[in-house]
GROMACS .gro file of C-alpha atoms in nm:
model
  159
    1UNK     CA    1   0.026  -0.025   0.007
    2UNK     CA    2   0.252   0.266   0.071
    3UNK     CA    3   0.458   0.173  -0.268
    4UNK     CA    4   0.126   0.254  -0.435
    5UNK     CA    5   0.064   0.589  -0.236
    6UNK     CA    6   0.479   0.670  -0.296
    7UNK     CA    7   0.420   0.620  -0.670
    8UNK     CA    8   0.087   0.840  -0.687
    9UNK     CA    9   0.314   1.122  -0.493
   10UNK     CA   10   0.573   1.040  -0.769
   11UNK     CA   11   0.340   1.089  -1.049
   12UNK     CA   12   0.133   1.388  -0.902
   13UNK     CA   13   0.462   1.592  -0.835
   14UNK     CA   14   0.572   1.497  -1.233
   15UNK     CA   15   0.269   1.616  -1.376
   16UNK     CA   16   0.268   1.977  -1.129
   17UNK     CA   17   0.660   1.994  -1.253
   18UNK     CA   18   0.562   1.922  -1.601
   19UNK     CA   19   0.345   2.219  -1.571
   20UNK     CA   20   0.535   2.475  -1.446
   21UNK     CA   21   0.837   2.396  -1.644
   22UNK     CA   22   0.614   2.420  -1.979
   23UNK     CA   23   0.838   2.652  -2.180
   24UNK     CA   24   1.164   2.543  -2.122
   25UNK     CA   25   1.295   2.680  -2.464
   26UNK     CA   26   1.634   2.814  -2.479
   27UNK     CA   27   1.668   3.151  -2.593
   28UNK     CA   28   1.721   3.239  -2.988
   29UNK     CA   29   2.012   3.373  -3.116
   30UNK     CA   30   1.779   3.633  -3.210
   31UNK     CA   31   1.673   3.683  -2.831
   32UNK     CA   32   2.028   3.712  -2.699
   33UNK     CA   33   2.110   3.977  -2.982
   34UNK     CA   34   1.826   4.143  -2.920
   35UNK     CA   35   1.895   4.154  -2.534
   36UNK     CA   36   2.273   4.225  -2.597
   37UNK     CA   37   2.171   4.499  -2.788
   38UNK     CA   38   1.933   4.655  -2.546
   39UNK     CA   39   2.218   4.687  -2.328
   40UNK     CA   40   2.457   4.877  -2.559
   41UNK     CA   41   2.142   5.094  -2.607
   42UNK     CA   42   2.099   5.174  -2.248
   43UNK     CA   43   2.495   5.249  -2.244
   44UNK     CA   44   2.386   5.525  -2.503
   45UNK     CA   45   2.107   5.628  -2.335
   46UNK     CA   46   2.332   5.716  -2.047
   47UNK     CA   47   2.595   5.882  -2.204
   48UNK     CA   48   2.355   6.112  -2.387
   49UNK     CA   49   2.164   6.203  -2.030
   50UNK     CA   50   1.865   6.044  -2.259
   51UNK     CA   51   1.692   5.942  -1.912
   52UNK     CA   52   1.339   5.892  -2.128
   53UNK     CA   53   1.539   5.623  -2.352
   54UNK     CA   54   1.665   5.455  -2.040
   55UNK     CA   55   1.320   5.425  -1.881
   56UNK     CA   56   1.180   5.317  -2.209
   57UNK     CA   57   1.410   4.998  -2.146
   58UNK     CA   58   1.217   4.903  -1.818
   59UNK     CA   59   0.913   4.701  -1.749
   60UNK     CA   60   0.620   4.984  -1.592
   61UNK     CA   61   0.660   4.782  -1.219
   62UNK     CA   62   1.044   4.722  -1.256
   63UNK     CA   63   1.273   4.728  -0.994
   64UNK     CA   64   1.649   4.892  -0.983
   65UNK     CA   65   1.861   4.822  -0.734
   66UNK     CA   66   2.159   5.068  -0.753
   67UNK     CA   67   2.475   5.066  -0.502
   68UNK     CA   68   2.433   5.266  -0.212
   69UNK     CA   69   2.094   5.413  -0.306
   70UNK     CA   70   1.763   5.287  -0.225
   71UNK     CA   71   1.533   5.074  -0.447
   72UNK     CA   72   1.376   5.215  -0.725
   73UNK     CA   73   1.055   5.094  -0.800
   74UNK     CA   74   0.856   5.152  -1.111
   75UNK     CA   75   0.979   5.296  -1.452
   76UNK     CA   76   0.864   5.677  -1.331
   77UNK     CA   77   1.098   5.625  -1.040
   78UNK     CA   78   1.362   5.509  -1.211
   79UNK     CA   79   1.313   5.763  -1.511
   80UNK     CA   80   1.316   6.067  -1.237
   81UNK     CA   81   1.629   5.921  -1.124
   82UNK     CA   82   1.808   5.916  -1.431
   83UNK     CA   83   1.672   6.289  -1.508
   84UNK     CA   84   1.867   6.395  -1.216
   85UNK     CA   85   2.165   6.193  -1.236
   86UNK     CA   86   2.514   6.357  -1.347
   87UNK     CA   87   2.663   6.307  -1.684
   88UNK     CA   88   2.879   6.042  -1.782
   89UNK     CA   89   3.197   6.117  -1.991
   90UNK     CA   90   3.281   5.782  -2.025
   91UNK     CA   91   3.096   5.441  -1.998
   92UNK     CA   92   3.179   5.103  -2.140
   93UNK     CA   93   2.978   4.777  -2.031
   94UNK     CA   94   3.104   4.449  -2.076
   95UNK     CA   95   2.842   4.168  -2.144
   96UNK     CA   96   2.964   3.849  -1.987
   97UNK     CA   97   2.670   3.611  -2.018
   98UNK     CA   98   2.334   3.630  -2.150
   99UNK     CA   99   2.079   3.322  -2.112
  100UNK     CA  100   1.704   3.244  -2.039
  101UNK     CA  101   1.435   2.992  -2.117
  102UNK     CA  102   1.129   3.080  -2.266
  103UNK     CA  103   1.024   3.457  -2.205
  104UNK     CA  104   1.255   3.490  -1.927
  105UNK     CA  105   1.650   3.607  -1.992
  106UNK     CA  106   1.912   3.726  -1.753
  107UNK     CA  107   2.262   3.898  -1.851
  108UNK     CA  108   2.547   3.957  -1.628
  109UNK     CA  109   2.865   4.174  -1.684
  110UNK     CA  110   3.097   4.448  -1.586
  111UNK     CA  111   3.112   4.825  -1.624
  112UNK     CA  112   3.366   5.065  -1.611
  113UNK     CA  113   3.312   5.468  -1.642
  114UNK     CA  114   3.388   5.827  -1.573
  115UNK     CA  115   3.088   6.017  -1.420
  116UNK     CA  116   3.027   6.384  -1.346
  117UNK     CA  117   2.819   6.359  -0.973
  118UNK     CA  118   2.673   6.686  -0.857
  119UNK     CA  119   2.845   6.752  -0.542
  120UNK     CA  120   3.170   6.628  -0.611
  121UNK     CA  121   3.462   6.813  -0.747
  122UNK     CA  122   3.627   6.570  -0.977
  123UNK     CA  123   3.448   6.320  -1.138
  124UNK     CA  124   3.415   5.981  -1.044
  125UNK     CA  125   3.612   5.729  -1.178
  126UNK     CA  126   3.440   5.362  -1.109
  127UNK     CA  127   3.396   4.992  -1.200
  128UNK     CA  128   3.149   4.727  -1.117
  129UNK     CA  129   2.942   4.469  -1.183
  130UNK     CA  130   2.548   4.407  -1.283
  131UNK     CA  131   2.289   4.149  -1.344
  132UNK     CA  132   1.966   4.206  -1.530
  133UNK     CA  133   1.647   4.008  -1.562
  134UNK     CA  134   1.415   4.035  -1.858
  135UNK     CA  135   1.065   3.948  -1.994
  136UNK     CA  136   0.976   3.906  -2.355
  137UNK     CA  137   0.675   4.098  -2.415
  138UNK     CA  138   0.359   4.001  -2.639
  139UNK     CA  139   0.514   4.205  -2.926
  140UNK     CA  140   0.844   3.984  -2.925
  141UNK     CA  141   1.063   4.273  -2.730
  142UNK     CA  142   1.233   4.265  -2.412
  143UNK     CA  143   1.172   4.501  -2.095
  144UNK     CA  144   1.396   4.476  -1.812
  145UNK     CA  145   1.209   4.318  -1.470
  146UNK     CA  146   1.516   4.371  -1.230
  147UNK     CA  147   1.851   4.546  -1.269
  148UNK     CA  148   2.097   4.521  -0.984
  149UNK     CA  149   2.453   4.697  -1.006
  150UNK     CA  150   2.723   4.787  -0.737
  151UNK     CA  151   3.085   4.934  -0.738
  152UNK     CA  152   3.408   4.769  -0.701
  153UNK     CA  153   3.530   5.054  -0.520
  154UNK     CA  154   3.607   5.005  -0.157
  155UNK     CA  155   3.417   5.196   0.099
  156UNK     CA  156   3.567   5.465   0.218
  157UNK     CA  157   3.808   5.397   0.524
  158UNK     CA  158   3.865   5.054   0.374
  159UNK     CA  159   4.120   5.127   0.082
   0.00000   0.00000   0.00000
């Protein structure tokens, strides 16, 4: 009797998992190219100081988690911060890996840049890393759901 119950549980679990993993199709080369082009378009928008173009890459309810700042929730909050942000004199992004399945993708990479920050006498030279999660939209485009980035610079006093 116990073995029949165990088999029933395994069969049910298998059915549940197969339903949860309905779309495990790897990303197409076209999707990877689109996601990587989006990252480079972000770089160009930051260099141009174009907050509207940056915000358009995020889902309406997206989350951005930048280093040393509170979480930014929603496209409009993200846009507002980029409108107030300092200018980037130089900004490079190196994509390390892009992958995903179905309509969900992630990308990780590194960045370097020189940024003019209000209140600082000298431009800030920074480098760090990022992780972003994107969801494919009904029209085939991608929008970022969550972006996390942080600096490799040591905290003051830990140099």
